[in-house]
XYZ file of C-alpha atoms in Angstrom:
206
model
C 26.850 54.055 -13.143
C 24.117 51.537 -12.016
C 21.414 52.662 -9.511
C 22.054 51.614 -5.898
C 19.585 49.236 -4.190
C 17.037 50.370 -1.647
C 16.538 48.052 1.298
C 14.136 48.546 4.295
C 13.772 47.101 7.656
C 10.174 46.899 9.102
C 8.634 45.546 12.243
C 6.646 46.392 15.392
C 7.922 47.483 18.748
C 10.809 45.465 20.255
C 11.465 43.547 17.016
C 15.158 44.016 17.258
C 15.518 46.453 14.209
C 18.478 48.293 15.548
C 20.568 45.242 16.037
C 19.437 43.771 12.647
C 20.126 47.089 10.834
C 23.805 47.083 11.934
C 24.256 43.371 11.074
C 22.762 44.136 7.514
C 24.869 47.135 7.066
C 27.900 44.986 7.758
C 26.919 42.333 5.367
C 26.383 44.933 2.489
C 29.647 46.656 3.324
C 31.624 43.427 3.307
C 30.391 42.793 -0.190
C 32.007 45.952 -1.372
C 28.867 48.204 -1.684
C 28.873 51.616 -0.151
C 25.751 51.954 2.076
C 24.009 54.765 3.713
C 21.861 53.952 6.796
C 18.920 56.141 7.565
C 15.581 55.930 9.331
C 12.126 57.165 9.182
C 10.551 59.440 10.306
C 13.928 61.348 10.183
C 16.961 61.000 8.007
C 17.438 64.649 7.405
C 17.563 67.768 9.574
C 13.958 68.695 8.621
C 12.860 65.024 9.051
C 14.514 64.727 12.420
C 12.556 67.751 13.698
C 9.418 66.332 12.422
C 10.234 63.080 14.186
C 10.574 64.883 17.427
C 7.010 66.127 16.989
C 5.591 62.689 15.954
C 7.147 60.779 18.865
C 6.893 63.285 21.667
C 4.180 65.899 20.510
C 0.840 66.020 22.256
C -1.245 62.934 22.523
C -4.198 64.830 21.051
C -2.547 65.072 17.513
C -5.136 64.191 14.964
C -4.705 61.143 12.885
C -4.718 63.197 9.579
C -1.909 65.439 11.052
C 0.153 62.357 12.049
C -0.223 60.901 8.423
C 0.682 64.191 6.761
C 3.757 64.786 8.990
C 4.967 61.322 8.188
C 4.758 61.981 4.467
C 6.211 65.413 4.852
C 9.283 63.925 6.454
C 9.404 61.273 3.712
C 9.232 63.834 0.965
C 12.188 65.631 2.417
C 14.014 62.275 2.885
C 13.545 61.303 -0.682
C 14.525 64.563 -2.075
C 17.625 65.198 0.097
C 18.922 61.837 0.692
C 17.348 58.691 -0.709
C 16.990 59.631 -4.397
C 20.518 61.317 -4.709
C 22.201 58.381 -2.902
C 20.566 55.674 -5.093
C 21.348 57.784 -8.348
C 25.144 57.948 -7.187
C 25.174 54.037 -7.170
C 25.300 53.793 -3.349
C 22.869 51.651 -1.410
C 20.307 52.923 1.088
C 19.366 50.854 4.104
C 16.435 52.427 5.954
C 14.843 51.664 9.251
C 11.142 51.824 8.249
C 9.580 53.532 5.222
C 5.981 53.632 3.640
C 5.063 50.113 4.810
C 5.124 51.527 8.291
C 2.571 54.043 7.357
C 0.197 51.384 6.018
C 0.850 49.450 9.188
C 0.713 52.250 11.910
C -1.641 54.816 10.341
C -3.525 52.392 8.262
C -3.696 49.216 10.407
C -3.301 50.890 13.693
C -5.159 54.130 13.313
C -7.725 52.966 10.679
C -6.799 55.357 7.825
C -8.021 54.007 4.454
C -5.341 52.520 2.219
C -6.606 54.601 -0.601
C -5.627 57.880 1.393
C -2.177 56.541 2.107
C -1.915 55.288 -1.404
C -2.655 58.805 -2.726
C 0.085 60.279 -0.683
C 2.524 57.584 -1.612
C 1.851 58.201 -5.354
C 2.412 61.946 -4.891
C 5.411 61.931 -2.673
C 7.359 58.846 -4.023
C 6.847 59.119 -7.729
C 7.555 55.446 -8.093
C 10.382 54.991 -5.727
C 9.988 51.708 -3.700
C 12.348 49.406 -1.751
C 13.989 46.675 -3.764
C 13.850 44.513 -0.656
C 11.929 44.842 2.528
C 12.991 42.601 5.612
C 9.961 42.312 8.024
C 10.981 41.312 11.468
C 7.930 39.568 12.927
C 7.143 38.415 16.362
C 4.199 38.111 18.659
C 3.057 41.564 19.907
C 3.226 40.581 23.641
C 6.821 39.542 23.260
C 7.687 42.693 21.373
C 6.131 44.967 23.875
C 7.932 43.216 26.772
C 11.278 43.826 25.156
C 10.337 47.489 24.515
C 9.157 48.028 27.861
C 12.683 47.270 29.255
C 14.052 50.242 27.291
C 13.644 53.999 27.680
C 10.385 55.827 28.471
C 7.668 55.184 25.886
C 6.975 57.532 22.951
C 3.562 58.512 21.561
C 3.263 55.231 19.738
C 4.660 52.942 22.417
C 1.954 54.178 24.973
C -0.797 52.607 22.667
C -2.526 49.607 23.821
C -1.935 45.933 22.753
C -4.896 45.828 20.358
C -3.263 48.690 18.474
C -0.064 46.693 17.869
C -1.936 43.576 16.918
C -3.599 45.586 14.148
C -0.134 46.966 13.133
C 1.349 43.498 12.926
C -1.661 42.013 11.049
C -1.261 44.808 8.439
C 2.431 44.144 8.067
C 1.801 40.454 7.434
C -0.964 41.249 4.952
C 1.321 43.493 2.952
C 4.127 40.726 3.123
C 1.683 38.253 1.779
C 0.509 40.543 -0.984
C 4.151 41.225 -2.195
C 6.156 38.238 -1.665
C 8.865 39.144 -4.188
C 9.742 42.284 -2.226
C 9.198 41.068 1.365
C 11.176 38.557 3.350
C 9.496 37.664 6.675
C 12.041 37.089 9.439
C 11.176 35.204 12.598
C 12.430 37.739 15.151
C 11.284 35.646 18.113
C 14.358 33.418 17.486
C 17.789 33.837 19.296
C 19.964 36.610 17.621
C 22.246 34.096 15.793
C 19.162 32.397 14.125
C 17.638 35.913 13.212
C 20.931 36.902 11.699
C 21.077 33.699 9.679
C 17.649 34.430 8.321
C 18.776 37.945 7.330
C 21.822 36.684 5.710
C 19.889 34.195 3.663
C 17.369 36.815 2.605
C 20.101 39.084 1.547
C 22.040 36.550 -0.597
C 19.966 37.072 -3.639
C 20.585 40.860 -3.924
C 24.213 40.659 -2.704
C 25.421 38.454 -5.544
């Protein structure tokens, strides 16, 4: 049995990940692949409890605590869901993964890449996405979209400068790994965004 593929969607606030995730799921399923959709932080009972702390815990949480909680949830996610699913030949489609740690805790919070990288090596043991779809759009536009939704969580209450750093770090990572990343212009109308997603997936869906 061949290993399944691991695909991640990344992007800042208001980038349209939820809509895009469902579109990508349908594309994969129509090609006959069984796909498991999950998210980070979360994806497991333990991970979802950690997610609640991360998104709605106190605003005075230290940066190191935030980073370690992210990787604690990720360790459980990999052990309980991602690795077993891929080994069974099924695909995994995940709303955010480790690139988000580099963007939010690294770019946004200023955690050194070396510290994040040490946790990545320890927790992931070589597991990386086969394809990462980065939904990119100007920060002001994304925040305007996100502001029309539910009450903001810990991250959504950050200032625009924080999200500018997050976006810049995402774009830096995409430029550094062009074979893994596909940058999607998420500022376009939904049909145009979906056309970009479909084109990006064609190579791996053959």
